[in-house]
CSV table of N, CA and C in Angstrom, one decimal:
chain,number,residue,atom,x,y,z
A,1101,MET,N,115.0,83.1,114.4
A,1101,MET,CA,115.9,83.7,113.5
A,1101,MET,C,117.3,83.2,113.9
A,1102,HIS,N,118.1,83.0,112.9
A,1102,HIS,CA,119.4,82.4,113.0
A,1102,HIS,C,120.4,83.5,113.5
A,1103,LEU,N,121.4,83.1,114.2
A,1103,LEU,CA,122.5,84.0,114.7
A,1103,LEU,C,123.3,84.6,113.6
A,1104,ALA,N,123.3,83.9,112.4
A,1104,ALA,CA,124.2,84.3,111.3
A,1104,ALA,C,123.8,85.6,110.7
A,1105,TYR,N,122.5,85.9,110.6
A,1105,TYR,CA,122.0,87.1,110.0
A,1105,TYR,C,122.6,88.4,110.7
A,1106,PRO,N,122.3,88.5,112.0
A,1106,PRO,CA,122.9,89.7,112.6
A,1106,PRO,C,124.4,89.7,112.7
A,1107,ALA,N,125.0,88.5,112.8
A,1107,ALA,CA,126.5,88.5,112.8
A,1107,ALA,C,127.1,89.0,111.5
A,1108,VAL,N,126.5,88.5,110.4
A,1108,VAL,CA,127.0,89.0,109.0
A,1108,VAL,C,126.7,90.5,108.9
A,1109,LEU,N,125.6,91.0,109.3
A,1109,LEU,CA,125.3,92.4,109.2
A,1109,LEU,C,126.3,93.2,110.1
A,1110,SER,N,126.6,92.7,111.3
A,1110,SER,CA,127.5,93.3,112.1
A,1110,SER,C,128.9,93.3,111.5
A,1111,VAL,N,129.4,92.3,110.9
A,1111,VAL,CA,130.7,92.2,110.2
A,1111,VAL,C,130.7,93.3,109.1
A,1112,LEU,N,129.6,93.3,108.3
A,1112,LEU,CA,129.6,94.3,107.3
A,1112,LEU,C,129.7,95.8,107.8
A,1113,LEU,N,128.9,96.0,108.8
A,1113,LEU,CA,129.0,97.4,109.4
A,1113,LEU,C,130.4,97.7,110.0
A,1114,PHE,N,131.0,96.7,110.7
A,1114,PHE,CA,132.3,96.9,111.2
A,1114,PHE,C,133.3,97.2,110.2
A,1115,CYS,N,133.3,96.4,109.1
A,1115,CYS,CA,134.2,96.6,108.0
A,1115,CYS,C,134.0,97.9,107.3
A,1116,THR,N,132.8,98.3,107.1
A,1116,THR,CA,132.5,99.6,106.6
A,1116,THR,C,133.1,100.7,107.4
A,1117,GLY,N,132.9,100.6,108.7
A,1117,GLY,CA,133.5,101.6,109.7
A,1117,GLY,C,135.0,101.6,109.7
A,1118,LEU,N,135.6,100.4,109.6
A,1118,LEU,CA,137.0,100.3,109.6
A,1118,LEU,C,137.6,100.9,108.3
A,1119,TYR,N,136.9,100.7,107.2
A,1119,TYR,CA,137.4,101.3,105.9
A,1119,TYR,C,137.3,102.9,106.0
A,1120,GLY,N,136.2,103.3,106.7
A,1120,GLY,CA,136.0,104.8,106.8
A,1120,GLY,C,137.1,105.4,107.7
A,1121,VAL,N,137.5,104.7,108.8
A,1121,VAL,CA,138.6,105.2,109.6
A,1121,VAL,C,139.9,105.2,108.9
A,1122,LEU,N,140.2,104.2,108.1
A,1122,LEU,CA,141.5,104.1,107.4
A,1122,LEU,C,141.6,105.0,106.2
A,1123,ALA,N,140.5,105.2,105.5
A,1123,ALA,CA,140.5,105.9,104.2
A,1123,ALA,C,140.1,107.3,104.2
A,1124,ARG,N,139.3,107.8,105.2
A,1124,ARG,CA,138.8,109.1,105.2
A,1124,ARG,C,139.9,110.1,105.7
A,1125,ARG,N,139.8,111.3,105.2
A,1125,ARG,CA,140.7,112.4,105.7
A,1125,ARG,C,140.0,113.4,106.5
A,1126,ASN,N,138.7,113.5,106.5
A,1126,ASN,CA,137.9,114.4,107.3
A,1126,ASN,C,137.7,113.8,108.7
A,1127,ALA,N,138.0,114.6,109.7
A,1127,ALA,CA,137.9,114.2,111.1
A,1127,ALA,C,136.5,113.8,111.5
A,1128,ILE,N,135.5,114.5,110.9
A,1128,ILE,CA,134.1,114.3,111.3
A,1128,ILE,C,133.7,112.9,110.7
A,1129,LEU,N,134.1,112.6,109.5
A,1129,LEU,CA,133.8,111.3,108.9
A,1129,LEU,C,134.5,110.2,109.6
A,1130,VAL,N,135.7,110.4,110.1
A,1130,VAL,CA,136.3,109.4,110.9
A,1130,VAL,C,135.6,109.1,112.2
A,1131,LEU,N,135.1,110.2,112.8
A,1131,LEU,CA,134.2,110.0,114.0
A,1131,LEU,C,132.9,109.2,113.7
A,1132,MET,N,132.3,109.5,112.6
A,1132,MET,CA,131.1,108.8,112.2
A,1132,MET,C,131.5,107.3,111.9
A,1133,SER,N,132.6,107.0,111.3
A,1133,SER,CA,133.0,105.7,111.1
A,1133,SER,C,133.3,104.9,112.4
A,1134,VAL,N,133.8,105.6,113.4
A,1134,VAL,CA,134.0,105.0,114.7
A,1134,VAL,C,132.7,104.7,115.3
A,1135,GLU,N,131.7,105.6,115.1
A,1135,GLU,CA,130.4,105.3,115.6
A,1135,GLU,C,129.7,104.1,114.9
A,1136,LEU,N,130.0,104.0,113.7
A,1136,LEU,CA,129.5,102.8,112.9
A,1136,LEU,C,130.1,101.5,113.5
A,1137,MET,N,131.3,101.5,113.8
A,1137,MET,CA,132.0,100.3,114.4
A,1137,MET,C,131.4,100.0,115.8
A,1138,LEU,N,131.1,101.0,116.6
A,1138,LEU,CA,130.5,100.8,117.9
A,1138,LEU,C,129.1,100.2,117.7
A,1139,ASN,N,128.4,100.7,116.7
A,1139,ASN,CA,127.0,100.2,116.5
A,1139,ASN,C,127.1,98.7,116.0
A,1140,ALA,N,128.1,98.3,115.3
A,1140,ALA,CA,128.3,96.9,114.9
A,1140,ALA,C,128.5,96.1,116.2
A,1141,VAL,N,129.3,96.6,117.1
A,1141,VAL,CA,129.5,95.8,118.3
A,1141,VAL,C,128.2,95.7,119.1
A,1142,ASN,N,127.5,96.8,119.2
A,1142,ASN,CA,126.2,96.8,119.9
A,1142,ASN,C,125.2,95.7,119.3
A,1143,LEU,N,125.2,95.6,118.0
A,1143,LEU,CA,124.3,94.7,117.3
A,1143,LEU,C,124.8,93.2,117.7
A,1144,ASN,N,126.1,93.0,117.7
A,1144,ASN,CA,126.6,91.7,118.1
A,1144,ASN,C,126.2,91.4,119.6
A,1145,LEU,N,126.4,92.4,120.5
A,1145,LEU,CA,126.0,92.1,121.9
A,1145,LEU,C,124.6,91.7,122.1
A,1146,VAL,N,123.7,92.4,121.4
A,1146,VAL,CA,122.3,92.2,121.6
A,1146,VAL,C,121.9,90.8,120.9
A,1147,ALA,N,122.5,90.5,119.7
A,1147,ALA,CA,122.2,89.3,119.0
A,1147,ALA,C,122.7,88.1,119.9
A,1148,PHE,N,123.9,88.2,120.4
A,1148,PHE,CA,124.3,87.0,121.2
A,1148,PHE,C,123.6,87.0,122.5
A,1149,ASP,N,123.1,88.1,123.1
A,1149,ASP,CA,122.3,88.0,124.3
A,1149,ASP,C,121.0,87.3,124.1
A,1150,VAL,N,120.4,87.6,122.9
A,1150,VAL,CA,119.1,86.9,122.6
A,1150,VAL,C,119.3,85.5,122.4
A,1151,TRP,N,120.4,85.2,121.7
A,1151,TRP,CA,120.7,83.8,121.3
A,1151,TRP,C,121.1,83.0,122.6
A,1152,LEU,N,121.8,83.6,123.5
A,1152,LEU,CA,122.1,82.9,124.8
A,1152,LEU,C,121.0,82.8,125.7
A,1153,SER,N,120.0,83.8,125.7
A,1153,SER,CA,118.9,83.7,126.6
A,1153,SER,C,117.9,82.6,126.2
A,1154,LYS,N,117.9,82.2,125.0
A,1154,LYS,CA,117.1,81.0,124.6
A,1154,LYS,C,117.6,79.7,125.2
A,1155,ALA,N,118.9,79.7,125.4
A,1155,ALA,CA,119.6,78.5,125.9
A,1155,ALA,C,119.5,78.4,127.5
A,1156,ALA,N,119.6,79.6,128.1
A,1156,ALA,CA,119.5,79.6,129.6
A,1156,ALA,C,118.1,79.9,130.1
A,1157,GLU,N,117.8,79.3,131.2
A,1157,GLU,CA,116.5,79.5,131.8
A,1157,GLU,C,116.4,80.9,132.5
A,1158,GLU,N,117.5,81.2,133.3
A,1158,GLU,CA,117.5,82.5,134.0
A,1158,GLU,C,118.4,83.4,133.1
A,1159,THR,N,117.7,84.5,132.7
A,1159,THR,CA,118.5,85.4,131.8
A,1159,THR,C,118.8,86.7,132.6
A,1160,LEU,N,120.0,87.1,132.4
A,1160,LEU,CA,120.4,88.4,133.1
A,1160,LEU,C,120.4,89.5,132.1
A,1161,HIS,N,120.4,89.2,130.8
A,1161,HIS,CA,120.4,90.2,129.7
A,1161,HIS,C,121.7,91.1,129.9
A,1162,SER,N,122.8,90.5,130.1
A,1162,SER,CA,124.0,91.2,130.2
A,1162,SER,C,124.5,91.8,128.9
A,1163,GLY,N,124.2,91.2,127.8
A,1163,GLY,CA,124.5,91.8,126.5
A,1163,GLY,C,123.8,93.1,126.3
A,1164,GLN,N,122.5,93.2,126.7
A,1164,GLN,CA,121.8,94.4,126.5
A,1164,GLN,C,122.3,95.5,127.5
A,1165,ALA,N,122.7,95.1,128.7
A,1165,ALA,CA,123.2,96.1,129.7
A,1165,ALA,C,124.6,96.6,129.1
A,1166,LEU,N,125.4,95.8,128.6
A,1166,LEU,CA,126.7,96.2,128.0
A,1166,LEU,C,126.4,97.2,126.8
A,1167,THR,N,125.3,96.9,126.1
A,1167,THR,CA,125.0,97.8,124.9
A,1167,THR,C,124.6,99.2,125.4
A,1168,LEU,N,123.9,99.3,126.5
A,1168,LEU,CA,123.6,100.6,127.1
A,1168,LEU,C,124.8,101.3,127.5
A,1169,PHE,N,125.8,100.6,128.1
A,1169,PHE,CA,127.0,101.3,128.5
A,1169,PHE,C,127.8,101.7,127.3
A,1170,THR,N,127.8,100.9,126.2
A,1170,THR,CA,128.5,101.3,125.0
A,1170,THR,C,127.8,102.5,124.3
A,1171,ILE,N,126.5,102.6,124.4
A,1171,ILE,CA,125.8,103.7,123.8
A,1171,ILE,C,126.2,105.0,124.6
A,1172,ALA,N,126.2,104.9,125.9
A,1172,ALA,CA,126.6,106.0,126.7
A,1172,ALA,C,128.0,106.5,126.5
A,1173,ILE,N,128.9,105.6,126.3
A,1173,ILE,CA,130.3,105.9,126.0
A,1173,ILE,C,130.4,106.5,124.6
A,1174,ALA,N,129.7,106.0,123.7
A,1174,ALA,CA,129.7,106.5,122.3
A,1174,ALA,C,129.2,107.9,122.3
A,1175,ALA,N,128.2,108.2,123.0
A,1175,ALA,CA,127.6,109.6,123.1
A,1175,ALA,C,128.6,110.5,123.7
A,1176,ALA,N,129.3,110.1,124.7
A,1176,ALA,CA,130.3,111.0,125.3
A,1176,ALA,C,131.5,111.2,124.3
A,1177,GLU,N,131.9,110.1,123.7
A,1177,GLU,CA,133.0,110.2,122.7
A,1177,GLU,C,132.6,111.1,121.5
A,1178,ILE,N,131.4,111.1,121.0
A,1178,ILE,CA,131.0,111.9,119.9
A,1178,ILE,C,130.9,113.4,120.4
A,1179,GLY,N,130.4,113.6,121.6
A,1179,GLY,CA,130.4,115.0,122.1
A,1179,GLY,C,131.7,115.6,122.3
A,1180,ILE,N,132.6,114.9,122.9
A,1180,ILE,CA,134.0,115.4,123.1
A,1180,ILE,C,134.8,115.5,121.8
A,1181,GLY,N,134.6,114.5,121.0
A,1181,GLY,CA,135.3,114.5,119.7
A,1181,GLY,C,134.8,115.6,118.8
A,1182,LEU,N,133.5,115.9,118.7
A,1182,LEU,CA,133.1,117.0,117.9
A,1182,LEU,C,133.5,118.4,118.5
A,1183,ALA,N,133.6,118.5,119.8
A,1183,ALA,CA,134.1,119.7,120.4
A,1183,ALA,C,135.5,119.9,120.0
A,1184,ILE,N,136.3,118.9,120.0
A,1184,ILE,CA,137.7,119.0,119.7
A,1184,ILE,C,137.9,119.4,118.2
A,1185,VAL,N,137.1,118.7,117.3
A,1185,VAL,CA,137.2,119.0,115.9
A,1185,VAL,C,136.7,120.4,115.6
A,1186,LEU,N,135.7,120.9,116.2
A,1186,LEU,CA,135.3,122.3,116.0
A,1186,LEU,C,136.3,123.3,116.5
A,1187,ALA,N,137.0,123.0,117.6
A,1187,ALA,CA,138.0,123.9,118.1
A,1187,ALA,C,139.2,123.9,117.2
A,1188,VAL,N,139.6,122.8,116.7
A,1188,VAL,CA,140.7,122.7,115.7
A,1188,VAL,C,140.3,123.4,114.4
A,1189,HIS,N,139.1,123.2,114.0
A,1189,HIS,CA,138.7,123.8,112.7
A,1189,HIS,C,138.6,125.4,112.9
A,1190,ARG,N,138.3,125.9,114.0
A,1190,ARG,CA,138.3,127.3,114.2
A,1190,ARG,C,139.7,127.9,114.2
A,1191,ASN,N,140.6,127.1,114.8
A,1191,ASN,CA,142.0,127.6,114.9
A,1191,ASN,C,142.8,127.4,113.6
A,1192,ARG,N,142.6,126.3,113.0
A,1192,ARG,CA,143.4,126.0,111.8
A,1192,ARG,C,142.7,126.2,110.5
A,1193,GLY,N,141.4,126.2,110.5
A,1193,GLY,CA,140.6,126.5,109.3
A,1193,GLY,C,140.4,125.2,108.5
A,1194,THR,N,140.7,124.1,109.0
A,1194,THR,CA,140.5,122.8,108.2
A,1194,THR,C,140.3,121.7,109.2
A,1195,SER,N,139.6,120.7,108.8
A,1195,SER,CA,139.4,119.5,109.6
A,1195,SER,C,140.0,118.3,108.9
A,1196,ASP,N,140.9,118.5,107.8
A,1196,ASP,CA,141.6,117.5,107.1
A,1196,ASP,C,142.7,116.9,108.0
A,1197,ILE,N,142.7,115.6,108.2
A,1197,ILE,CA,143.6,115.0,109.1
A,1197,ILE,C,145.1,115.1,108.6
A,1198,ASP,N,145.3,115.0,107.3
A,1198,ASP,CA,146.6,115.1,106.8
A,1198,ASP,C,147.2,116.5,106.9
A,1199,LYS,N,146.4,117.5,106.7
A,1199,LYS,CA,146.9,118.9,106.9
A,1199,LYS,C,147.1,119.2,108.3
A,1200,LEU,N,146.3,118.6,109.2
A,1200,LEU,CA,146.5,118.9,110.7
A,1200,LEU,C,147.8,118.2,111.1
A,1201,ARG,N,148.1,117.1,110.6
A,1201,ARG,CA,149.4,116.4,110.9
A,1201,ARG,C,150.6,117.2,110.4
A,1202,ASP,N,150.4,117.8,109.2
A,1202,ASP,CA,151.5,118.6,108.6
A,1202,ASP,C,151.7,119.9,109.4
A,1203,THR,N,150.7,120.5,109.9
A,1203,THR,CA,150.9,121.8,110.7
A,1203,THR,C,151.4,121.5,112.1
A,1204,ALA,N,151.2,120.3,112.6
A,1204,ALA,CA,151.8,120.0,113.9
A,1204,ALA,C,153.3,119.9,113.9
A,1205,GLU,N,153.8,119.6,112.7
A,1205,GLU,CA,155.3,119.4,112.6
A,1205,GLU,C,155.9,120.8,112.5
A,1206,GLY,N,155.3,121.8,112.0
A,1206,GLY,CA,155.8,123.1,111.8
A,1206,GLY,C,156.6,123.2,110.5
A,1207,PRO,N,157.1,124.4,110.2
A,1207,PRO,CA,157.8,124.6,108.9
A,1207,PRO,C,159.1,123.9,108.9
A,1208,ASP,N,159.5,123.3,107.8
A,1208,ASP,CA,160.7,122.6,107.6
A,1208,ASP,C,161.0,121.5,108.6
A,1209,GLY,N,160.0,120.9,109.1
A,1209,GLY,CA,160.2,119.7,109.9
A,1209,GLY,C,160.5,120.1,111.4
A,1210,TYR,N,160.3,121.3,111.8
A,1210,TYR,CA,160.5,121.7,113.2
A,1210,TYR,C,159.3,121.4,114.0
A,1211,GLY,N,159.5,120.8,115.1
A,1211,GLY,CA,158.4,120.3,115.9
A,1211,GLY,C,157.8,121.5,116.7
A,1212,PRO,N,156.7,121.2,117.4
A,1212,PRO,CA,156.1,122.3,118.2
A,1212,PRO,C,156.9,122.7,119.5
A,1213,ASP,N,157.9,121.8,119.9
A,1213,ASP,CA,158.7,122.2,121.0
A,1213,ASP,C,159.9,123.0,120.7
A,1214,GLY,N,160.1,123.3,119.4
A,1214,GLY,CA,161.1,124.2,118.9
A,1214,GLY,C,162.4,123.5,118.5
A,1215,ASP,N,162.4,122.2,118.7
A,1215,ASP,CA,163.6,121.4,118.2
A,1215,ASP,C,163.5,121.1,116.8
A,1216,GLY,N,164.7,121.2,116.1
A,1216,GLY,CA,164.8,121.0,114.7
A,1216,GLY,C,164.9,119.6,114.4
A,1217,PRO,N,165.1,119.2,113.1
A,1217,PRO,CA,165.3,117.8,112.7
A,1217,PRO,C,166.5,117.2,113.3
A,1218,ASP,N,167.6,118.0,113.6
A,1218,ASP,CA,168.8,117.5,114.2
A,1218,ASP,C,168.8,117.4,115.7
A,1219,GLY,N,167.7,117.9,116.3
A,1219,GLY,CA,167.6,117.8,117.8
A,1219,GLY,C,168.0,119.1,118.5
A,1220,LYS,N,168.5,120.1,117.7
A,1220,LYS,CA,169.0,121.3,118.3
A,1220,LYS,C,167.8,122.3,118.5
A,1221,ASP,N,168.1,123.3,119.3
A,1221,ASP,CA,167.1,124.3,119.5
A,1221,ASP,C,166.8,125.1,118.3
A,1222,SER,N,165.6,125.6,118.1
A,1222,SER,CA,165.3,126.4,116.9
A,1222,SER,C,165.9,127.7,116.9
A,1223,ASP,N,166.4,128.2,118.0
A,1223,ASP,CA,167.1,129.6,118.0
A,1223,ASP,C,168.3,129.6,117.2
A,1224,SER,N,169.0,128.5,117.1
A,1224,SER,CA,170.2,128.4,116.3
A,1224,SER,C,170.0,127.8,114.9
A,1225,ALA,N,168.7,127.7,114.5
A,1225,ALA,CA,168.4,127.0,113.3
A,1225,ALA,C,168.4,128.0,112.1
A,1226,GLY,N,168.3,129.3,112.4
A,1226,GLY,CA,168.4,130.3,111.3
A,1226,GLY,C,167.2,131.3,111.4
A,1227,PRO,N,167.2,132.2,110.5
A,1227,PRO,CA,166.2,133.3,110.5
A,1227,PRO,C,164.8,132.7,110.1
A,1228,GLY,N,163.8,133.3,110.8
A,1228,GLY,CA,162.4,132.9,110.4
A,1228,GLY,C,161.9,131.7,111.1
A,1229,THR,N,162.6,131.1,112.0
A,1229,THR,CA,162.1,129.9,112.7
A,1229,THR,C,162.2,130.1,114.2
A,1230,GLY,N,161.3,129.4,114.9
A,1230,GLY,CA,161.4,129.3,116.3
A,1230,GLY,C,161.1,130.6,117.0
A,1231,ALA,N,161.8,130.9,118.2
A,1231,ALA,CA,161.5,132.1,119.0
A,1231,ALA,C,162.0,133.4,118.3
A,1232,ALA,N,163.0,133.3,117.4
A,1232,ALA,CA,163.5,134.4,116.7
A,1232,ALA,C,162.6,135.0,115.6
A,1233,ALA,N,161.5,134.3,115.3
A,1233,ALA,CA,160.6,134.7,114.3
A,1233,ALA,C,159.8,135.9,114.7
A,1234,THR,N,159.6,136.8,113.8
A,1234,THR,CA,158.7,138.0,114.0
A,1234,THR,C,157.7,138.0,112.9
A,1235,GLY,N,156.6,138.6,113.2
A,1235,GLY,CA,155.6,138.7,112.2
A,1235,GLY,C,154.2,138.8,112.8
A,1236,PRO,N,153.2,138.8,112.0
A,1236,PRO,CA,151.8,138.9,112.5
A,1236,PRO,C,151.4,137.6,113.2
A,1237,GLY,N,152.0,136.4,112.9
A,1237,GLY,CA,151.5,135.2,113.6
A,1237,GLY,C,152.2,135.0,115.0
A,1238,THR,N,153.3,135.7,115.3
A,1238,THR,CA,153.9,135.5,116.5
A,1238,THR,C,153.2,136.1,117.7
A,1239,GLU,N,152.5,137.2,117.5
A,1239,GLU,CA,151.7,137.8,118.6
A,1239,GLU,C,150.6,136.9,119.0
A,1240,LYS,N,149.9,136.2,118.0
A,1240,LYS,CA,148.9,135.3,118.4
A,1240,LYS,C,149.4,134.1,119.1
A,1241,ALA,N,150.6,133.6,118.7
A,1241,ALA,CA,151.2,132.4,119.4
A,1241,ALA,C,151.6,132.8,120.8
A,1242,GLU,N,152.1,134.0,121.0
A,1242,GLU,CA,152.5,134.4,122.3
A,1242,GLU,C,151.3,134.7,123.2
A,1243,ALA,N,150.2,135.2,122.6
A,1243,ALA,CA,149.0,135.4,123.4
A,1243,ALA,C,148.3,134.1,123.9
A,1244,THR,N,148.4,133.1,123.0
A,1244,THR,CA,147.8,131.8,123.5
A,1244,THR,C,148.7,131.0,124.3
A,1245,ALA,N,150.0,131.3,124.4
A,1245,ALA,CA,150.9,130.4,125.2
A,1245,ALA,C,150.9,130.8,126.6
């Protein structure tokens, strides 16, 4: 078998995963796209290992060993990534990446550290912002802090 077949398939898989990372808004689909990219790398490692083992008389199968390490790292990445996504979904109610980015900035461009857009503390920013805010959401924020 030629080296071109698995290489072309690997490029197609990697490009599909890259498109998924750049175009998707759902965090779980982004994680699946990263997994697709890692599988494309694994396919390349095994294909080049088989191709190089035909040329060398003593084979170490280093490509296959690297593939096992990549699979182990990918499994850990998916486990930790899904745990983070589930925790964020429970707290915020969505796994949409754009909405999560918007909620991290806070209302009216105020960051999570309390600084406003001009760099001043949120206490002087006005009513309803920062530490001076009162309401049902502040008890939850104080309890988790």
